[in-house]
mmCIF file of C-alpha atoms in Angstrom:
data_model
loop_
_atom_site.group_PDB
_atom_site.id
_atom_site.type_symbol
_atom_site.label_atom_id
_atom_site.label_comp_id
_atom_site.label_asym_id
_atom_site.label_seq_id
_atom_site.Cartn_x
_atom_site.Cartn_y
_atom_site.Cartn_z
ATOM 1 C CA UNK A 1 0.000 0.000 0.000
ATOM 2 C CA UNK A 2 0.856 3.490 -1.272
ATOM 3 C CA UNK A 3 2.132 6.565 1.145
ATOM 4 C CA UNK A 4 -0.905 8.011 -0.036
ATOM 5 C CA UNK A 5 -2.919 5.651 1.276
ATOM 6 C CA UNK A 6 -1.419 4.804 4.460
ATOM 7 C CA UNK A 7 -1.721 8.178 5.994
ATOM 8 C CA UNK A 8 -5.464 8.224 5.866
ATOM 9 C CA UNK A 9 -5.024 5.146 8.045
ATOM 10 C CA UNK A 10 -2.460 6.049 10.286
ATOM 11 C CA UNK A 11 -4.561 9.479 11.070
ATOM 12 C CA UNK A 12 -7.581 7.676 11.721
ATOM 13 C CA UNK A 13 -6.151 5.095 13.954
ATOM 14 C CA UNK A 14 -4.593 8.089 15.474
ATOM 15 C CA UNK A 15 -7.876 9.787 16.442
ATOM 16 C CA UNK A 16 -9.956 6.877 17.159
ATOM 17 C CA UNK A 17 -6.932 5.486 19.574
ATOM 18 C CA UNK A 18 -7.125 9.163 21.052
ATOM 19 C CA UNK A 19 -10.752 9.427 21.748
ATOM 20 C CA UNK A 20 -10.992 6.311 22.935
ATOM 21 C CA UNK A 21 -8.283 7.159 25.606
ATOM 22 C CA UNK A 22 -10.322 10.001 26.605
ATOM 23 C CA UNK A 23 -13.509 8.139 26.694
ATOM 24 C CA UNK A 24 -11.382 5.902 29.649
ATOM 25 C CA UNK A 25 -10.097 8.683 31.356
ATOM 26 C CA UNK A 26 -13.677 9.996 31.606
ATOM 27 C CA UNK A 27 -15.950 7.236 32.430
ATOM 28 C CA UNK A 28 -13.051 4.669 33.459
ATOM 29 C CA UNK A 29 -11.489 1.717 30.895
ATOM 30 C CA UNK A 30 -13.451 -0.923 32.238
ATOM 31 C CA UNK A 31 -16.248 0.410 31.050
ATOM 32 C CA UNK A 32 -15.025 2.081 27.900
ATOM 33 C CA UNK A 33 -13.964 -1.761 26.595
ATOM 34 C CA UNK A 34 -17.717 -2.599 28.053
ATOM 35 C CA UNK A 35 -16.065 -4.912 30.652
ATOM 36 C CA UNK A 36 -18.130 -3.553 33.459
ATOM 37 C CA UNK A 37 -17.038 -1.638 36.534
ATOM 38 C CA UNK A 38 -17.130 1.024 38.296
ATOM 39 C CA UNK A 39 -17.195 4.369 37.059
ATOM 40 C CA UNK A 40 -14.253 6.590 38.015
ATOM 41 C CA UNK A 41 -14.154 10.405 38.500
ATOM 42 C CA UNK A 42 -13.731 12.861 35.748
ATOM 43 C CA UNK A 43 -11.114 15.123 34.733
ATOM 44 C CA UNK A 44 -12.072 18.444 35.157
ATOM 45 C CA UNK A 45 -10.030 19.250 31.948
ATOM 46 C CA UNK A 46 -11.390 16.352 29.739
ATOM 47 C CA UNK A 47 -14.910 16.761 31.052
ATOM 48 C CA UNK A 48 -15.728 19.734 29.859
ATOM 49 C CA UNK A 49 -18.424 21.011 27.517
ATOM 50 C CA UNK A 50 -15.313 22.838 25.383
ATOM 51 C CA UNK A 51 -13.217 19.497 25.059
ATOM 52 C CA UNK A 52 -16.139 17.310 24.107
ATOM 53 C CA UNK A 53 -16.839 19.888 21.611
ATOM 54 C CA UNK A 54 -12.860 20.027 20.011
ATOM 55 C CA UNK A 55 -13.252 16.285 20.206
ATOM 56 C CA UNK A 56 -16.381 16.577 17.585
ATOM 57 C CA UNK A 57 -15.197 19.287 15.736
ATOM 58 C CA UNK A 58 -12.291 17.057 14.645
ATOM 59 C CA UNK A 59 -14.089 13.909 14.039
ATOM 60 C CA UNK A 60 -16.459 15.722 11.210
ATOM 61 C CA UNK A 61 -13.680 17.962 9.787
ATOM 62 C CA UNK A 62 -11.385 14.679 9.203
ATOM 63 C CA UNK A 63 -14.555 12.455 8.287
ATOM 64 C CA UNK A 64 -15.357 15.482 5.619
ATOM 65 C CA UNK A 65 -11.755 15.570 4.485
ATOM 66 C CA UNK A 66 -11.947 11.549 4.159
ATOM 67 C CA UNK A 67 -14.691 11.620 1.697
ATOM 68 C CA UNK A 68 -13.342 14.430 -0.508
ATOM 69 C CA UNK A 69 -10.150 13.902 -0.860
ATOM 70 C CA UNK A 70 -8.876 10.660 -0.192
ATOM 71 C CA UNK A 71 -10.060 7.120 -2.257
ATOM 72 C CA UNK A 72 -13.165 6.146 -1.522
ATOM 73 C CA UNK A 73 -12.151 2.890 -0.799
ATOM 74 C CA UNK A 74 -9.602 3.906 2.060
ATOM 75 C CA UNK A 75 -12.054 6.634 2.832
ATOM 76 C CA UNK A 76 -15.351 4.834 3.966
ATOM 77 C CA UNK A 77 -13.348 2.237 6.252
ATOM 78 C CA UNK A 78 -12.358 5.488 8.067
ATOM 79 C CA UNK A 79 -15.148 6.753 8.065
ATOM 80 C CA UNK A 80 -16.806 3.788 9.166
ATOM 81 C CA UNK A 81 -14.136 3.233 12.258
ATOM 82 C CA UNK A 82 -14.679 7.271 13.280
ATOM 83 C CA UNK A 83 -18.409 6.484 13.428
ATOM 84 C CA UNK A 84 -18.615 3.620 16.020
ATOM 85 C CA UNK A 85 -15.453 5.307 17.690
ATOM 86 C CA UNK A 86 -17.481 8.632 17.787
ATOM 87 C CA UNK A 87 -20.806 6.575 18.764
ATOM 88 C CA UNK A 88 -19.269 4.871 21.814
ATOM 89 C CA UNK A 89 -17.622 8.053 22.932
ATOM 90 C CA UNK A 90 -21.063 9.750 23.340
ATOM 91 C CA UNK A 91 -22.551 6.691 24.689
ATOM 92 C CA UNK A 92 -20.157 5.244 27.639
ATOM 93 C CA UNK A 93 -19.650 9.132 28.423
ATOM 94 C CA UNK A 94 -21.665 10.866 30.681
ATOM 95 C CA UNK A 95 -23.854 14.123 29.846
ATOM 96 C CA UNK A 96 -25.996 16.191 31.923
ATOM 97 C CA UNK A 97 -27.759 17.362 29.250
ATOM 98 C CA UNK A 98 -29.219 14.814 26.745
ATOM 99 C CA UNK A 99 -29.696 11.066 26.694
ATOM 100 C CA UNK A 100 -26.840 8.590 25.243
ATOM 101 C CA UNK A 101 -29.230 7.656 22.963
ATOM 102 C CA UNK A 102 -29.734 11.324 21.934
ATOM 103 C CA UNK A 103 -25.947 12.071 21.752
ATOM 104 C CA UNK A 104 -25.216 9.126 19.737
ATOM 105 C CA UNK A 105 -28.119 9.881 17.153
ATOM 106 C CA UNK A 106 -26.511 13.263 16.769
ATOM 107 C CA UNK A 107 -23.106 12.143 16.168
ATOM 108 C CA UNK A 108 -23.633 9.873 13.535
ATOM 109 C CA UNK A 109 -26.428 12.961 11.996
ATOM 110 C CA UNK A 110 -23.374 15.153 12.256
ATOM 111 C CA UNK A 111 -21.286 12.652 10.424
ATOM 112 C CA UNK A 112 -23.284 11.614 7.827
ATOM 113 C CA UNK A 113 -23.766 15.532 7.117
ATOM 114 C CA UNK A 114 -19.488 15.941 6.974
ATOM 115 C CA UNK A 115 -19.666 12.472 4.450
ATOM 116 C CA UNK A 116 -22.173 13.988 2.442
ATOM 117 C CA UNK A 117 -20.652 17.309 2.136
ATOM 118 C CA UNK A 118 -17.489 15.867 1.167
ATOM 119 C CA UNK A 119 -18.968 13.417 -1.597
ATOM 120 C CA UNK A 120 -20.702 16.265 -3.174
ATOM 121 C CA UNK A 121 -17.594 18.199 -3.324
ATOM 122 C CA UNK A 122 -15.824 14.604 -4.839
ATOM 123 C CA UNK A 123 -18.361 14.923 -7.493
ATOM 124 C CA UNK A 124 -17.836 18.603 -8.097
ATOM 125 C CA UNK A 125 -14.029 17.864 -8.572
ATOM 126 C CA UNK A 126 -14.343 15.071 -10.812
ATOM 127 C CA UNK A 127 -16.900 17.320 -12.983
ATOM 128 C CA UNK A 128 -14.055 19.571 -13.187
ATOM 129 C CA UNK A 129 -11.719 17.292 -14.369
ATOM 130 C CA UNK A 130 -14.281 15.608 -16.881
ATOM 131 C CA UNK A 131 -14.421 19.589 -18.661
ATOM 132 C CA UNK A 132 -11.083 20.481 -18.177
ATOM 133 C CA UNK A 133 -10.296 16.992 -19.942
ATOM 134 C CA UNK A 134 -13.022 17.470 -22.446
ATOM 135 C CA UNK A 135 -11.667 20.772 -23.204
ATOM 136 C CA UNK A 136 -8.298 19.677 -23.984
ATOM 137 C CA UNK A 137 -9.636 16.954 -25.791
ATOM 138 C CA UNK A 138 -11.513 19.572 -27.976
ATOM 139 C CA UNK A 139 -8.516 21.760 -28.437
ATOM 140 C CA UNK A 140 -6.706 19.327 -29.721
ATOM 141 C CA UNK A 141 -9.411 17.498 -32.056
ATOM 142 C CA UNK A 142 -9.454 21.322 -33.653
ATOM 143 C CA UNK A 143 -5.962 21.339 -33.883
ATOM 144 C CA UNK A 144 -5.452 18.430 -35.959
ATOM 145 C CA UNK A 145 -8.563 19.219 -38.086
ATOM 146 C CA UNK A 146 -6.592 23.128 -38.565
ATOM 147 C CA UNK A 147 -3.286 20.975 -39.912
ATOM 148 C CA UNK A 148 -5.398 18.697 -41.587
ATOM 149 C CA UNK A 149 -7.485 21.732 -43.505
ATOM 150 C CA UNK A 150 -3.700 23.441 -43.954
ATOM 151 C CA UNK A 151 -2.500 20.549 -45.426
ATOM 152 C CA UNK A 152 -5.184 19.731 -47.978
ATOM 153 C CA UNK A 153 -5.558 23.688 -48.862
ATOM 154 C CA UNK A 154 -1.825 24.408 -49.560
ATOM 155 C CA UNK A 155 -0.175 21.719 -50.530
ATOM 156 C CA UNK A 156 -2.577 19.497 -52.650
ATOM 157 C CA UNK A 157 -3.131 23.394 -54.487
ATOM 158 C CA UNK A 158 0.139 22.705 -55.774
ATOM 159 C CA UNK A 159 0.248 19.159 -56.583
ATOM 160 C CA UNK A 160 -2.816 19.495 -58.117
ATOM 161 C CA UNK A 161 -1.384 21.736 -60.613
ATOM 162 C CA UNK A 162 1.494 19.599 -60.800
ATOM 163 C CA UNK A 163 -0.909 16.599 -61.639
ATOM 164 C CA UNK A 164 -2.774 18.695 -64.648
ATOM 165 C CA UNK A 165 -0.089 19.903 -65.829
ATOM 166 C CA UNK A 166 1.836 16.601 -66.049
ATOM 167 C CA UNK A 167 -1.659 15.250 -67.911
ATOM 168 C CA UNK A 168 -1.591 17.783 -70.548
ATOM 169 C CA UNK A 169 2.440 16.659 -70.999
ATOM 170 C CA UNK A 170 1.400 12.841 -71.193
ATOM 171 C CA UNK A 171 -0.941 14.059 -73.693
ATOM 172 C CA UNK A 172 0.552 16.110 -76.270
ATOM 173 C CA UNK A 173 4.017 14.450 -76.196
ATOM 174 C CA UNK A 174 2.954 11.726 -78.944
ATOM 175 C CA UNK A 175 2.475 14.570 -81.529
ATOM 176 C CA UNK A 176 4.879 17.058 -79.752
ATOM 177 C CA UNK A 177 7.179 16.435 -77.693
ATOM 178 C CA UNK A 178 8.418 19.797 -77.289
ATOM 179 C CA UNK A 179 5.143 21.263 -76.370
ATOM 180 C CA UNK A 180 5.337 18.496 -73.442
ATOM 181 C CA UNK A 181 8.642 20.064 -72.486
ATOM 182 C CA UNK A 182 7.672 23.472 -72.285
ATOM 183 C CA UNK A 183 5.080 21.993 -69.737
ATOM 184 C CA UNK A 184 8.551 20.994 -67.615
ATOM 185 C CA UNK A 185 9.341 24.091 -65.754
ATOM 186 C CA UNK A 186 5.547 24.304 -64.975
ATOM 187 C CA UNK A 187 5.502 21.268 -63.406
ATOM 188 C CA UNK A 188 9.162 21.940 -61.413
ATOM 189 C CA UNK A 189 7.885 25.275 -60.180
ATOM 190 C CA UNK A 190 4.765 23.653 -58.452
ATOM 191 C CA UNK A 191 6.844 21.575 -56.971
ATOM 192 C CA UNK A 192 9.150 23.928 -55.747
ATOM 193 C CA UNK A 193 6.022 25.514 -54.170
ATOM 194 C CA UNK A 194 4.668 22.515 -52.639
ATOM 195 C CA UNK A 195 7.655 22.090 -51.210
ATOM 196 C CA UNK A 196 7.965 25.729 -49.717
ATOM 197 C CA UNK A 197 4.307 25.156 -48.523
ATOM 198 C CA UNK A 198 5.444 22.181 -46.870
ATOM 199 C CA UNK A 199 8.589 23.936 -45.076
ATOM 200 C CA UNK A 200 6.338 26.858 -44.071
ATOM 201 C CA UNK A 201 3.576 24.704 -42.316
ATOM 202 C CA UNK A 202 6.694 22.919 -40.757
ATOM 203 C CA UNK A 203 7.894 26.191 -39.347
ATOM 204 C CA UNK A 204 4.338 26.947 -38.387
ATOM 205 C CA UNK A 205 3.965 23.863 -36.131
ATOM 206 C CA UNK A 206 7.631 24.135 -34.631
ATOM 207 C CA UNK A 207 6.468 28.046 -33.450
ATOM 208 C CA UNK A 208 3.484 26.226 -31.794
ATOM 209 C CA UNK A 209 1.088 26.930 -34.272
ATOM 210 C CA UNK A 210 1.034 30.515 -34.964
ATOM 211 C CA UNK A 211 0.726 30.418 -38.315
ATOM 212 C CA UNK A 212 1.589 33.408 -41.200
ATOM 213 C CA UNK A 213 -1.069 35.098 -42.631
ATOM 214 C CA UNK A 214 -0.908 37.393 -45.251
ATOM 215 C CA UNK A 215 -0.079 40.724 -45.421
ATOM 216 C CA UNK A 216 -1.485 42.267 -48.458
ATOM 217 C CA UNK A 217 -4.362 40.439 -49.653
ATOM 218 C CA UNK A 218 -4.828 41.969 -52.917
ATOM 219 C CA UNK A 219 -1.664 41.060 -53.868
ATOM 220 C CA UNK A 220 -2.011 37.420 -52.919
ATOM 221 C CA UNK A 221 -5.598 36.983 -54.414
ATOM 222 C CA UNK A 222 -3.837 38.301 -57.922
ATOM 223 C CA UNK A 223 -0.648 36.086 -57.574
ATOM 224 C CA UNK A 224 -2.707 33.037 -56.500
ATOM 225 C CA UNK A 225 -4.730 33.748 -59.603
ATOM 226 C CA UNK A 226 -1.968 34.167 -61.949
ATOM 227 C CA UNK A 227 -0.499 30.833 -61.061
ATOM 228 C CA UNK A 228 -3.998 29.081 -61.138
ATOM 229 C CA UNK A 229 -3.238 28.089 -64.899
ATOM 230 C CA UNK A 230 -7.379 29.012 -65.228
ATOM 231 C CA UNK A 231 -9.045 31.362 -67.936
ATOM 232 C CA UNK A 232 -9.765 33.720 -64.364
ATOM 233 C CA UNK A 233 -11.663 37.187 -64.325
ATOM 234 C CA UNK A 234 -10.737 39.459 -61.318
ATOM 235 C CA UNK A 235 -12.923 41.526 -59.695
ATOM 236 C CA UNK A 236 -11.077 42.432 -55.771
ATOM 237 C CA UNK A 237 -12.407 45.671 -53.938
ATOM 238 C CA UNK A 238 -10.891 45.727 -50.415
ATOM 239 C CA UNK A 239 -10.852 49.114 -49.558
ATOM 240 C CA UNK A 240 -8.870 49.078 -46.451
ATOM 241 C CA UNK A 241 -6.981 46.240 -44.496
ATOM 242 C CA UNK A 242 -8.633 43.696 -43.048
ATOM 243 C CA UNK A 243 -7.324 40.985 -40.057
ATOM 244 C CA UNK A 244 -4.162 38.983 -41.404
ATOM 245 C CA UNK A 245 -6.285 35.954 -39.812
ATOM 246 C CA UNK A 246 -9.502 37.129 -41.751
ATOM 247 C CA UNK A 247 -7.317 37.486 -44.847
ATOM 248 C CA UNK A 248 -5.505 34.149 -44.234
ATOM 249 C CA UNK A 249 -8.720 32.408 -44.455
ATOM 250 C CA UNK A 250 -10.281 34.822 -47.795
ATOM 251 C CA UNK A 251 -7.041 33.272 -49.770
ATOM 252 C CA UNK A 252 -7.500 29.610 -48.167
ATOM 253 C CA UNK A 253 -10.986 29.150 -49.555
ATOM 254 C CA UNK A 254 -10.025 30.764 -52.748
ATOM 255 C CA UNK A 255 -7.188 28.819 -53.606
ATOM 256 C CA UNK A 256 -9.341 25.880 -52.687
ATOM 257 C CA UNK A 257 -12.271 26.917 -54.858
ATOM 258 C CA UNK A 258 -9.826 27.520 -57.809
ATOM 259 C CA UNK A 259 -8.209 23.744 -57.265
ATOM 260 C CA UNK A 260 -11.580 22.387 -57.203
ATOM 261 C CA UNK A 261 -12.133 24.458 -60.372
ATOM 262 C CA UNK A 262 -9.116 23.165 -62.279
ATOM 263 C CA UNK A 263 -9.539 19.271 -60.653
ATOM 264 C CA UNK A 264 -13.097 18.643 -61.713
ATOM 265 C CA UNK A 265 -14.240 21.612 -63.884
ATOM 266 C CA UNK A 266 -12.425 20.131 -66.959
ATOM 267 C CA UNK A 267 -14.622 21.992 -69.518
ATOM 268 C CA UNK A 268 -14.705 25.496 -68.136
ATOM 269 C CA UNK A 269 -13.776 28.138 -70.107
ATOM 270 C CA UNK A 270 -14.641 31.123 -67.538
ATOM 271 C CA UNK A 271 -13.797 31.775 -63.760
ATOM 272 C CA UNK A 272 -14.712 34.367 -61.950
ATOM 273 C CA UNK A 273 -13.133 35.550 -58.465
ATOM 274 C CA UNK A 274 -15.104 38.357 -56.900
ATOM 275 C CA UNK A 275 -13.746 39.415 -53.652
ATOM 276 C CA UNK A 276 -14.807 42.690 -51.810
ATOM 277 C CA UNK A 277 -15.221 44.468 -48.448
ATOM 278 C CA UNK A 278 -18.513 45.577 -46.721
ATOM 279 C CA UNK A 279 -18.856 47.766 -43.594
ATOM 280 C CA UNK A 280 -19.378 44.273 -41.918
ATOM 281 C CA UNK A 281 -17.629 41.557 -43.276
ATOM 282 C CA UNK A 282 -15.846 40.448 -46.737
ATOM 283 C CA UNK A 283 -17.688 38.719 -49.413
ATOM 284 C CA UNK A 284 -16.153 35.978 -51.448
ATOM 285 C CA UNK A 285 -17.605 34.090 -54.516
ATOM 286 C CA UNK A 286 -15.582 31.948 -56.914
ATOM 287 C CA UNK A 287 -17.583 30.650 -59.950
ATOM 288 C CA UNK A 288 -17.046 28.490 -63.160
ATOM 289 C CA UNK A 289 -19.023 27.667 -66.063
ATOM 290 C CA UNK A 290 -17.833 23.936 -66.061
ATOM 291 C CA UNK A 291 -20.709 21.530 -66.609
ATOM 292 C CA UNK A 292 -18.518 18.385 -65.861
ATOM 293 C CA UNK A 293 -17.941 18.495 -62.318
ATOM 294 C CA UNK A 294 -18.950 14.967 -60.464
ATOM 295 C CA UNK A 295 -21.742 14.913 -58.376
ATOM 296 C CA UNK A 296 -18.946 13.714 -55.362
ATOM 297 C CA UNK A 297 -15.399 13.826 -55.753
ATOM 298 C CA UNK A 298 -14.609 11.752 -52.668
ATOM 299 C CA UNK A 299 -12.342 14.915 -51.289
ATOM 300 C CA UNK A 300 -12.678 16.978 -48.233
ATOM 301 C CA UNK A 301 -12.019 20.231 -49.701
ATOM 302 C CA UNK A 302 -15.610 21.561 -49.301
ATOM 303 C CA UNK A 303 -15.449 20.202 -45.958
ATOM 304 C CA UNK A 304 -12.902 21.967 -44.777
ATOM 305 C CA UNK A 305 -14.072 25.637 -46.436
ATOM 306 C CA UNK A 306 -17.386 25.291 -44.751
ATOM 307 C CA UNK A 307 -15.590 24.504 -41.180
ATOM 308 C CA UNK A 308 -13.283 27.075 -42.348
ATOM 309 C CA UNK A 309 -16.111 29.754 -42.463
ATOM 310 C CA UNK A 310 -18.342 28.548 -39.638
ATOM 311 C CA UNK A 311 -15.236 28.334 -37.083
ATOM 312 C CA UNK A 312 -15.164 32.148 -38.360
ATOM 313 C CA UNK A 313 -19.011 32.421 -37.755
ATOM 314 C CA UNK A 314 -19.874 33.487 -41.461
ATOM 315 C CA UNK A 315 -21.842 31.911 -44.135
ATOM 316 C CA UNK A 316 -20.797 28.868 -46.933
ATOM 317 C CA UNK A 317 -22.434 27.886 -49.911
ATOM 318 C CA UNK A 318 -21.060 25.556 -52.574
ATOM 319 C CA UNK A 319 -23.401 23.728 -55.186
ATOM 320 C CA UNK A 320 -24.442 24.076 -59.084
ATOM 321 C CA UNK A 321 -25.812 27.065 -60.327
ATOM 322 C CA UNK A 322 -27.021 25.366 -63.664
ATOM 323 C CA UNK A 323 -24.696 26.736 -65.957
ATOM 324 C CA UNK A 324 -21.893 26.033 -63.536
ATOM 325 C CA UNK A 325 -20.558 25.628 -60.128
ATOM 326 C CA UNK A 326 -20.473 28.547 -57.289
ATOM 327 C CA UNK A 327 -19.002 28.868 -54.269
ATOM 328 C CA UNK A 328 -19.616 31.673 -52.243
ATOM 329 C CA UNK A 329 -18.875 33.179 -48.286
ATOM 330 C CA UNK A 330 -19.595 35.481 -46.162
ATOM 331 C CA UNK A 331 -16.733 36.372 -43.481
ATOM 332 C CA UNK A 332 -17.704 39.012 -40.733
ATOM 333 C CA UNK A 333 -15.083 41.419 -39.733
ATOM 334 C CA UNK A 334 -15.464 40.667 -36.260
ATOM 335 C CA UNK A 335 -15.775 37.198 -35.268
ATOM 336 C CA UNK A 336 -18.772 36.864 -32.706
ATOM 337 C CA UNK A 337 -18.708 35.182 -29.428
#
């Protein structure tokens, strides 16, 4: 048996051995160990109202501290013990003013009460520790969905265009193969990117997750256009700066909109990429007039916009408009508790 378990013990046998000391030196041993006998005369000291009061006091403050605090297993065979101990105490003891009966009733009332008490605040404690574990659990569930969301938006951007591009090589190099090679440095320069991406969410997780965001939107949106390899139409109106966190997420779902466009929209001959800033929040809408798109593409990139946006508290939509696909958002400037 543990040291954390023995001391319970050792502190009970203490007190019991202790009261039941007193309880001889008041009424006499014989009759404390129910042997019979006569009684003997008490100490003025130990007799007093004051002392038997003390002596309760710490039998209900140690049977509460029992039940809270130590195993419940430990804790109820003290208790138990400190209950008869405190029971014969108040009946082989003498008192002017109530009936043993009486004093033994309200012992064990009074520590039942301290047991009670201290099993409630047990419960409260292990409530505590159920959130707080919860919590943590939670925290950490939304960090890996963050690095899972990072990792599908950035990097499989890049290897998407790696993956088209390399297509369109496979393709024309039957009937020219130096139109496939001028698709070469295409191909190296994604890669070159997916590998930056890669060393910049490595650098992101070693700094414990605070992550870059961008600094000048505009710029980014007309970069991460220009490298789309998509037939896009620009239309950005941000007036002012907005949070580099807001901003991080406008060119996330984007980018992600625009690889969706270029994975499954194999037909589409028009994008447009409207971006622009309200009083309130920033409206986004990527759309394509592809009519080829799969019902399902088995991916999670529209999963992790619209967790993207709600995490932010705005809007998501992403579906067919009939003539094409749209996806749209709505990002307030202020996220709302």
């Amino acid at each position: 048996m543990g040291v954390i378990l023995r001391w319970p013990l050792l502190a009970t046998a203490l007190v019991c051995a202790a009261s039941v000391t007193v309880t001889g030196l008041v009424s006499g041993f014989s009759r404390a160990f129910m042997m019979g006998g006569p009684g003997v005369s008490t100490p003025p000291v130990l007799g007093h109202p004051l002392m038997s009061l003390a002596e309760s006091v710490v039998f209900v403050a140690w049977i509460f501290v029992l039940t809270w605090k130590v195993p419940p297993r430990v804790a109820w065979v003290c208790v138990a013990a400190l209950l008869l101990v405190s029971a014969h105490a108040q009946y082989f003891r003498l008192s002017y003013l109530y009936y043993r009966t009486d004093t033994v009733q309200m012992a064990l009332l009074a520590g039942a009460v301290a047991a009670g008490a201290g099993v409630v605040l047990r419960m409260r404690d292990r409530s505590r520790a159920a959130l707080a574990a919860a919590a943590e659990e939670r925290a950490r569930r939304d960090e890996r969905l963050d690095m899972a969301r990072e990792l599908h938006d950035v990097v499989a951007h890049h290897v998407t265009g790696m993956l088209v591009q390399a297509q369109a090589a496979l393709v024309v190099a039957e009937q020219d193969k130096d139109k496939a090679c001028e698709l070469l440095p295409g191909i190296v320069d994604g890669g070159t990117d997916a590998l930056g991406a890669m060393r910049a969410m490595v650098r992101t997780l070693r700094d414990n997750g605070a992550a870059t965001a961008t600094g000048d939107l505009t710029s980014d949106l007309q970069q991460l256009v220009e490298k789309s390899g998509l037939p896009v139409r620009t239309s950005i109106e941000l007036t002012e700066d907005v949070r580099p966190e807001l901003g991080r997420s406008v060119l996330r779902l984007v980018q992600e909109a625009l690889t969706n466009a270029r994975k499954h929209a194999h037909d589409a001959t028009n994008v447009e990429v409207d971006v622009r800033l309200t009083s309130a929040a920033v409206l986004l809408s990527v759309v394509d007039n592809g009519t080829t798109r799969p019902a399902h593409s088995g991916g999670f990139g529209l999963v992790g916009m619209r967790e993207r946006v709600h995490e932010l508290g705005g809007r998501f939509f992403a579906g067919a408009t009939g003539e094409g696909w749209l996806v749209t958002a709505e990002l307030p400037l202020e996220v709302r508790a």
